[in-house]
Coordinates of C-alpha atoms and ligand atoms in Angstrom, one line a residue:
M1 CA 0.0 0.0 0.0
V2 CA 2.8 2.4 0.9
K3 CA 4.5 1.8 -2.4
R4 CA 1.3 2.7 -4.3
W5 CA 1.1 5.9 -2.3
Y6 CA 4.6 6.9 -3.3
L7 CA 3.8 6.1 -6.9
F8 CA 0.7 8.3 -6.7
I9 CA 2.8 11.2 -5.4
F10 CA 5.3 10.7 -8.2
L11 CA 2.7 10.6 -11.0
W12 CA 0.9 13.6 -9.4
A13 CA 4.2 15.6 -9.3
I14 CA 4.9 14.9 -13.0
F15 CA 1.5 15.2 -14.6
W16 CA -0.6 17.4 -12.5
S17 CA 1.6 20.0 -10.9
C18 CA 1.3 22.3 -13.9
G19 CA -2.4 22.7 -12.9
D20 CA -3.7 21.4 -16.2
K21 CA -5.1 18.0 -16.9
Q22 CA -3.3 17.5 -20.2
W23 CA 0.5 17.2 -20.3
K24 CA 2.1 20.2 -21.9
G25 CA 5.0 18.4 -23.5
Q26 CA 8.7 19.1 -23.3
E27 CA 10.1 22.6 -23.0
A28 CA 11.0 24.3 -26.3
I29 CA 14.2 22.9 -27.7
Q30 CA 17.3 25.0 -27.8
R31 CA 19.9 25.2 -30.5
V32 CA 23.0 23.1 -29.6
N33 CA 26.4 22.5 -31.1
T34 CA 26.2 19.3 -33.2
E35 CA 29.9 18.8 -34.0
T36 CA 31.0 15.3 -33.4
R37 CA 32.0 14.4 -29.8
P38 CA 33.6 11.3 -28.4
I39 CA 31.4 8.5 -26.9
Q40 CA 32.3 5.9 -24.4
Y41 CA 32.0 2.4 -25.8
Q42 CA 30.8 -0.3 -23.3
W43 CA 33.2 -3.0 -22.3
K44 CA 31.3 -6.0 -23.7
Q45 CA 31.7 -9.0 -21.4
T46 CA 30.0 -11.6 -19.3
Y47 CA 30.3 -10.8 -15.6
H48 CA 30.7 -13.9 -13.5
I49 CA 29.7 -12.3 -10.2
G50 CA 29.9 -15.4 -8.0
K51 CA 27.3 -17.8 -6.6
G52 CA 26.9 -19.2 -10.1
L53 CA 25.4 -16.0 -11.4
H54 CA 26.3 -14.6 -14.8
F55 CA 25.3 -11.2 -16.3
S56 CA 26.1 -10.2 -19.8
N57 CA 25.9 -7.2 -22.3
E58 CA 27.2 -9.3 -25.2
F59 CA 24.3 -8.7 -27.6
D60 CA 23.1 -5.8 -29.8
G61 CA 21.2 -3.1 -28.0
A62 CA 22.7 -4.1 -24.6
R63 CA 23.6 -1.6 -22.0
L64 CA 25.2 -2.7 -18.8
N65 CA 28.2 -0.7 -17.5
G66 CA 29.0 -2.3 -14.2
I67 CA 27.7 -4.8 -11.6
A68 CA 28.3 -5.9 -8.0
M69 CA 26.9 -8.4 -5.5
T70 CA 25.6 -6.1 -2.8
G71 CA 24.0 -8.7 -0.4
E72 CA 23.3 -12.4 -0.1
D73 CA 20.9 -12.5 -3.1
H74 CA 21.2 -8.8 -4.0
V75 CA 22.7 -7.6 -7.3
T76 CA 23.3 -3.9 -8.1
V77 CA 23.6 -2.9 -11.8
L78 CA 25.2 0.3 -13.0
I79 CA 24.0 2.0 -16.2
T80 CA 25.8 5.0 -17.7
P81 CA 25.2 6.9 -21.0
E82 CA 27.3 7.1 -24.1
N83 CA 28.4 10.6 -23.3
T84 CA 27.1 13.7 -21.5
P85 CA 25.2 16.0 -21.5
V86 CA 22.4 13.7 -22.6
N87 CA 18.6 13.6 -22.2
A88 CA 17.1 11.7 -19.4
S89 CA 16.2 8.5 -21.2
P90 CA 18.4 6.0 -19.4
W91 CA 18.2 2.8 -21.6
Y92 CA 19.4 -0.5 -20.1
A93 CA 19.4 -4.0 -21.4
F94 CA 21.3 -7.1 -20.1
K95 CA 20.9 -10.8 -19.9
V96 CA 21.3 -13.1 -16.8
W97 CA 21.5 -16.8 -16.1
S98 CA 22.3 -18.9 -13.1
D99 CA 24.0 -22.3 -12.7
T100 CA 21.1 -23.3 -10.3
P101 CA 17.6 -21.9 -10.2
R102 CA 17.2 -19.2 -7.6
N103 CA 15.6 -15.9 -6.7
I104 CA 17.6 -12.7 -6.7
R105 CA 16.9 -9.0 -6.1
V106 CA 18.1 -6.7 -8.9
K107 CA 18.7 -3.0 -8.3
I108 CA 19.2 -0.8 -11.4
T109 CA 21.2 2.4 -10.7
Y110 CA 22.6 5.2 -12.8
N111 CA 25.3 7.7 -12.8
E112 CA 24.7 10.7 -10.5
G113 CA 22.0 13.1 -11.4
V114 CA 20.0 10.7 -13.6
S115 CA 16.5 9.5 -12.7
H116 CA 15.0 6.1 -13.5
R117 CA 12.5 6.2 -16.4
Y118 CA 11.6 2.9 -18.0
Y119 CA 9.6 0.1 -16.2
P120 CA 11.6 -3.1 -16.7
K121 CA 10.5 -5.6 -19.3
L122 CA 11.5 -9.3 -19.3
S123 CA 11.9 -11.8 -22.0
R124 CA 12.9 -15.5 -22.1
D125 CA 13.4 -15.7 -25.9
Q126 CA 14.4 -12.1 -26.9
K127 CA 11.2 -11.9 -28.9
T128 CA 8.2 -11.7 -26.6
W129 CA 8.4 -9.2 -23.8
A130 CA 6.3 -8.6 -20.7
K131 CA 6.5 -6.1 -17.8
I132 CA 8.2 -7.6 -14.8
D133 CA 5.9 -8.6 -11.9
S134 CA 4.8 -5.4 -10.1
A135 CA 4.4 -7.2 -6.7
S136 CA 8.1 -6.8 -5.9
Y137 CA 8.9 -3.7 -7.9
Q138 CA 10.0 -0.7 -5.9
L139 CA 11.3 2.8 -6.7
D140 CA 13.7 4.9 -4.8
S141 CA 11.3 5.8 -1.9
V142 CA 13.6 8.5 -0.4
S143 CA 13.5 10.6 -3.6
L144 CA 9.8 10.0 -4.0
S145 CA 9.1 11.2 -0.4
R146 CA 10.9 14.4 -1.3
K147 CA 8.8 14.7 -4.5
L148 CA 12.0 14.1 -6.5
A149 CA 12.2 11.7 -9.4
P150 CA 13.5 8.2 -8.3
T151 CA 17.2 7.4 -8.9
F152 CA 16.8 3.6 -9.0
C153 CA 14.4 0.8 -9.2
E154 CA 14.6 -2.7 -7.8
F155 CA 12.7 -6.0 -8.2
D156 CA 12.8 -9.7 -7.6
L157 CA 13.8 -12.0 -10.4
S158 CA 13.8 -15.8 -10.7
V159 CA 16.8 -17.0 -12.7
S160 CA 17.9 -20.4 -14.0
S161 CA 20.2 -21.8 -16.6
D162 CA 17.9 -20.5 -19.2
T163 CA 18.7 -17.0 -20.2
T164 CA 16.5 -14.1 -19.1
W165 CA 16.7 -10.7 -20.8
I166 CA 15.8 -7.6 -18.9
A167 CA 15.4 -4.3 -20.9
A168 CA 14.0 -0.8 -20.6
Q169 CA 11.6 -1.5 -23.5
E170 CA 11.1 -4.3 -26.0
L171 CA 14.5 -5.0 -27.7
I172 CA 14.2 -4.1 -31.4
V173 CA 17.6 -3.7 -32.9
S174 CA 18.8 -3.2 -36.5
K175 CA 18.8 -6.9 -37.4
D176 CA 15.1 -7.1 -36.2
I177 CA 14.3 -4.1 -38.3
D178 CA 16.1 -5.5 -41.3
R179 CA 14.0 -8.7 -41.0
W180 CA 10.8 -6.7 -40.8
E181 CA 11.9 -4.7 -43.9
A182 CA 12.7 -7.9 -45.8
Q183 CA 9.2 -9.2 -45.1
L184 CA 7.7 -6.1 -46.5
D185 CA 10.0 -6.2 -49.5
T186 CA 8.2 -9.3 -50.7
F187 CA 5.2 -7.1 -51.7
S188 CA 5.3 -6.1 -55.3
F189 CA 4.8 -2.5 -54.4
V190 CA 7.6 -2.3 -51.8
T191 CA 11.3 -1.9 -52.6
Q192 CA 14.1 -1.9 -50.0
Q193 CA 17.3 -0.1 -50.7
E194 CA 20.3 1.3 -48.8
I195 CA 20.6 5.0 -49.0
G196 CA 23.9 5.4 -47.2
K197 CA 25.9 4.4 -44.2
S198 CA 25.8 5.5 -40.6
R199 CA 28.9 7.0 -38.9
N200 CA 30.1 3.6 -37.9
G201 CA 29.4 2.1 -41.4
K202 CA 26.0 0.4 -40.7
S203 CA 23.5 0.3 -43.6
I204 CA 20.7 2.9 -43.5
S205 CA 17.9 1.4 -45.3
L206 CA 14.8 3.0 -47.0
L207 CA 11.6 1.4 -48.0
Q208 CA 9.8 2.7 -51.1
I209 CA 6.1 2.0 -51.1
G210 CA 3.7 2.7 -53.9
N211 CA 4.0 4.0 -57.5
P212 CA 7.6 4.6 -58.3
E213 CA 6.6 7.0 -61.1
S214 CA 4.6 9.2 -58.8
K215 CA 5.8 12.7 -58.1
K216 CA 3.6 13.0 -55.0
M217 CA 5.6 11.9 -52.1
V218 CA 5.4 11.1 -48.3
M219 CA 8.4 10.8 -45.9
I220 CA 8.3 8.6 -42.8
L221 CA 11.2 8.6 -40.3
S222 CA 11.8 6.7 -37.0
R223 CA 14.4 5.9 -34.4
Q224 CA 16.6 8.9 -34.3
H225 CA 16.6 8.2 -30.6
P226 CA 17.5 4.6 -29.8
P227 CA 15.3 3.9 -26.7
E228 CA 12.2 5.2 -28.4
V229 CA 10.7 1.8 -29.2
T230 CA 7.1 2.8 -28.7
G231 CA 7.4 5.4 -31.5
W232 CA 8.9 2.7 -33.7
L233 CA 6.0 0.4 -32.9
A234 CA 3.6 3.1 -34.1
M235 CA 5.6 3.6 -37.2
Q236 CA 5.5 -0.1 -37.8
A237 CA 1.7 -0.2 -37.5
F238 CA 1.5 2.9 -39.8
V239 CA 3.6 1.3 -42.5
E240 CA 1.8 -2.1 -42.3
R241 CA -1.5 -0.3 -42.8
L242 CA -0.1 1.3 -46.0
C243 CA 0.7 -2.1 -47.2
A244 CA -2.7 -3.7 -46.5
S245 CA -4.9 -4.8 -49.3
D246 CA -8.1 -2.8 -49.7
S247 CA -9.4 -0.1 -52.1
L248 CA -8.0 2.8 -50.0
T249 CA -4.5 1.5 -49.9
Q250 CA -4.6 0.5 -53.6
S251 CA -5.7 4.1 -54.6
F252 CA -3.2 5.6 -52.3
R253 CA -0.3 3.5 -53.5
N254 CA -1.3 4.3 -57.1
E255 CA -1.3 8.0 -56.6
Y256 CA 1.5 8.4 -54.0
L257 CA 5.0 7.2 -53.3
T258 CA 5.9 6.8 -49.6
Y259 CA 9.5 6.6 -48.4
V260 CA 10.2 5.1 -45.0
V261 CA 13.5 5.2 -43.1
P262 CA 12.6 2.9 -40.2
C263 CA 15.9 3.3 -38.4
I264 CA 17.9 6.5 -38.9
N265 CA 20.3 5.7 -36.0
P266 CA 21.3 2.1 -36.3
D267 CA 24.7 2.7 -34.5
G268 CA 22.9 4.2 -31.4
V269 CA 20.3 1.4 -31.4
D270 CA 22.8 -1.4 -31.6
L271 CA 25.2 0.2 -29.1
G272 CA 22.4 0.6 -26.6
H273 CA 22.7 4.4 -26.5
W274 CA 20.4 6.6 -24.4
R275 CA 20.0 9.2 -27.1
H276 CA 22.9 9.9 -29.5
N277 CA 24.4 8.5 -32.7
A278 CA 28.0 7.2 -32.8
G279 CA 29.1 10.8 -33.3
G280 CA 27.9 11.5 -29.8
I281 CA 25.1 13.8 -31.1
D282 CA 21.4 14.1 -30.7
L283 CA 20.4 13.7 -34.4
N284 CA 17.1 15.5 -33.9
R285 CA 19.1 18.7 -33.1
D286 CA 21.2 18.5 -36.3
W287 CA 18.6 19.3 -39.0
E288 CA 19.9 22.9 -39.4
A289 CA 23.7 22.4 -39.2
F290 CA 23.7 18.9 -40.8
R291 CA 27.0 17.8 -39.3
Q292 CA 26.2 14.1 -38.9
P293 CA 26.1 11.6 -41.8
E294 CA 22.6 10.3 -40.9
T295 CA 20.9 13.7 -41.2
Q296 CA 23.0 14.6 -44.2
L297 CA 22.0 11.6 -46.2
I298 CA 18.3 12.0 -45.6
R299 CA 18.4 15.6 -46.6
R300 CA 20.4 14.7 -49.8
F301 CA 17.9 12.0 -50.6
M302 CA 15.0 14.3 -50.3
Q303 CA 16.7 17.1 -52.2
D304 CA 17.4 14.7 -55.0
K305 CA 13.8 13.7 -55.3
V306 CA 12.6 17.3 -55.4
I307 CA 15.2 18.3 -58.0
K308 CA 13.7 15.5 -60.1
G309 CA 10.3 17.1 -59.9
G310 CA 8.9 15.4 -56.9
K311 CA 6.8 17.1 -54.2
F312 CA 6.6 16.1 -50.6
Y313 CA 3.2 16.5 -49.1
L314 CA 3.6 14.9 -45.7
A315 CA 6.4 14.0 -43.3
I316 CA 6.0 12.2 -40.0
D317 CA 8.9 11.5 -37.6
F318 CA 8.0 8.9 -34.9
H319 CA 9.4 9.3 -31.3
S320 CA 8.6 8.4 -27.7
T321 CA 8.2 10.5 -24.6
F322 CA 6.3 10.3 -21.3
E323 CA 2.8 10.6 -22.9
D324 CA 1.3 10.5 -26.3
I325 CA 1.6 14.0 -27.9
Y326 CA 1.9 15.5 -31.4
Y327 CA 4.4 18.3 -31.9
T328 CA 3.2 20.2 -35.0
I329 CA 4.3 23.2 -37.1
S330 CA 3.0 26.6 -36.3
P331 CA -0.6 26.7 -37.5
K332 CA 0.1 30.1 -39.2
L333 CA 2.3 28.4 -41.8
N334 CA 1.1 26.7 -44.9
G335 CA 3.0 24.0 -46.8
N336 CA 2.1 21.9 -49.8
M337 CA -1.3 20.9 -48.5
P338 CA -2.5 23.5 -45.9
G339 CA -4.5 22.1 -43.0
L340 CA -3.5 18.5 -43.6
V341 CA -1.9 17.7 -40.2
P342 CA -4.8 19.0 -38.0
K343 CA -7.2 17.1 -40.2
I344 CA -5.2 13.9 -39.9
I345 CA -5.1 14.2 -36.1
A346 CA -8.8 15.0 -35.9
A347 CA -9.8 12.1 -38.3
T348 CA -7.6 9.7 -36.4
A349 CA -9.1 10.7 -33.0
G350 CA -12.6 10.2 -34.6
Q351 CA -11.7 6.5 -35.2
I352 CA -10.7 5.8 -31.6
P353 CA -13.5 6.1 -29.0
G354 CA -12.6 8.2 -25.9
Y355 CA -9.3 9.5 -27.4
T356 CA -8.5 13.2 -27.0
P357 CA -5.3 14.0 -28.9
N358 CA -2.7 16.2 -27.2
V359 CA -1.3 18.6 -29.8
K360 CA 1.4 21.1 -29.2
P361 CA 2.1 23.4 -32.1
N362 CA 5.5 25.2 -32.4
E363 CA 3.9 28.7 -32.2
K364 CA 7.3 30.5 -32.3
D365 CA 8.4 28.5 -35.3
A366 CA 12.0 28.5 -34.1
P367 CA 14.6 27.1 -34.2
H368 CA 14.5 24.7 -37.2
I369 CA 16.9 22.1 -35.7
S370 CA 14.5 19.1 -35.5
S371 CA 13.4 17.0 -38.4
S372 CA 9.8 18.2 -38.8
E373 CA 10.6 21.9 -38.7
S374 CA 13.5 21.4 -41.0
I375 CA 11.6 19.3 -43.5
F376 CA 8.7 21.7 -43.5
H377 CA 10.9 24.7 -44.3
A378 CA 13.1 23.0 -46.8
F379 CA 10.5 21.0 -48.7
H380 CA 7.1 22.5 -47.6
A381 CA 5.9 19.1 -46.6
E382 CA 3.2 19.3 -44.0
A383 CA 5.1 17.7 -41.1
F384 CA 4.7 16.6 -37.5
T385 CA 6.5 14.7 -34.7
Y386 CA 4.4 11.8 -33.6
E387 CA 5.3 11.1 -30.0
V388 CA 4.2 7.9 -28.2
G389 CA 4.1 7.5 -24.4
D390 CA 6.6 5.1 -22.9
D391 CA 3.8 3.1 -21.3
T392 CA 1.0 3.5 -23.9
P393 CA -0.6 0.1 -24.2
R394 CA 0.9 -1.7 -27.1
D395 CA -2.5 -2.6 -28.7
L396 CA -3.5 1.1 -28.6
I397 CA -0.2 2.0 -30.2
R398 CA -1.0 -0.3 -33.1
E399 CA -4.6 0.9 -33.3
K400 CA -3.6 4.5 -33.4
G401 CA -0.7 3.9 -35.8
G402 CA -3.0 2.1 -38.3
A403 CA -5.8 4.7 -37.8
T404 CA -3.3 7.5 -38.5
A405 CA -2.2 5.8 -41.7
A406 CA -5.8 5.4 -42.8
S407 CA -6.7 9.0 -42.2
S408 CA -3.5 10.2 -43.8
M409 CA -4.3 8.2 -47.0
Q410 CA -7.9 9.4 -47.1
L411 CA -6.9 13.1 -46.7
L412 CA -4.0 13.0 -49.1
L413 CA -6.3 11.5 -51.7
K414 CA -9.1 14.0 -50.9
P415 CA -7.6 17.0 -49.2
E416 CA -10.9 18.9 -49.3
S417 CA -12.8 16.3 -47.1
K418 CA -13.2 17.2 -43.5
Ligands
ZN501 ZN1 12.8 11.4 -29.6

C-alpha cells in the first residue's frame, strides 16, 4: 500500500503539478552544437559475479556498465550513458542466467543526477516481452518522499540456466528491423534499398512503397533516438497499414510514393545508446547544421527527389516521450497541403473512442533544428512529430498507428474532405 502511495505522489508531481489535466509536453528545444563528440563504448563482457550468477551485455542493444553483489541475493547494476550531457532517457538491457535456479533481487542504478524512467521488461526468448511482476517492484522511496524523481528501481527475479533478458523496452535492434523490412520487400509495391551508411558504417535502409513513377511523395522517419521503441511500434503499424490490401491502400499506392526510413540511427540502437548517434550527437538537433552523416544523407535523398520534380506533401517523424503527444508546425504556416496535419489528427481521433489528442504546435516556429521543422521549411511538406508514451498500451499504439495511416491516406487523396 505504501508503495502505491509513493507512486501516486510521483505521478501527481509529474503530470498534475502544472495545474492542467493534459501534459504540456517538453520545453521548447534549444539550438546546440552538433559537432561530433567522443562517446564511451561499453566493455562488452560476461560478468561472473559469484554464486553461479552470470550477467552479460554481449548482444546488440545491450547496456550494462557495471555490476556488483551487494548482499546475499542482491545484485546492483550500474547503467551510464554514451556521453554527457544527454537527455534523461536511461536505456538499459542485459541478460542473466544462473547455474542453479534461484531468486535474486536486482537493483538498477545510474550515474549521479540521472533518474529512473523505464519500467523493466522481461523476455525468455528475446522476442516476446512482458513487464516484470509489479508485486516486488520498488522505486527509490527517499527521492519520492521528497517529491523528486526516483534514482533507481529494484525488483525480484527468478533466474535459472535458461537466459533471461531484462530491458527498458522491447529490444528491437537493427537486425530485427532488417528482418521486418525484408518481409515487406516481398510485396510487389515495396522496394528496400540502402541510402547510405551511418557514422560507424552500418547500412541505413529505406523502403519505397507505392507508385515509383509518382511525383507525389510522403516521408516517414523513425528511431533517431535509440530507446524510443514505442514510437517505432507506431511507425510499424502505420507502414503495415499502408501495405494492407483494400481499395483505400490501392488508390493511395497508385497516386503516391511513400519513403520510409525505419531506423535513422542504427549505431545508437545497436550500441544501446540513451539518445545519440556514434558521433555523440542528438540527431534531432542536427537538422539545421547537418554535421552528422545520418541527417545529411536523408536531406540529400529528399533534395534529389525534389530536383527530379517530386513534391513532398507529408512527413512524419516517430518518437517516444512520457505521454502521447503531437508536436506540430506553427498553424500560421502553410506548406504543400495546408491544414493537412490538423485534419489527420482529428480524423484519427474520430476513429478511436474516448481518445482526445494532445497537440502542441511550435507557435514560435524556431529554431528549425529538428526533423519536422527542417523538412517543412526545406520541402514544404506538412510535417509533425508523432510522440508515443513510454507506457502507452501496445495494442493502442498499433490501433492509433493504423488509424493515422488510414486518415493520412484518405486526406492525401481527398484534401478537401473534413
Ligand atoms: Zn525522440
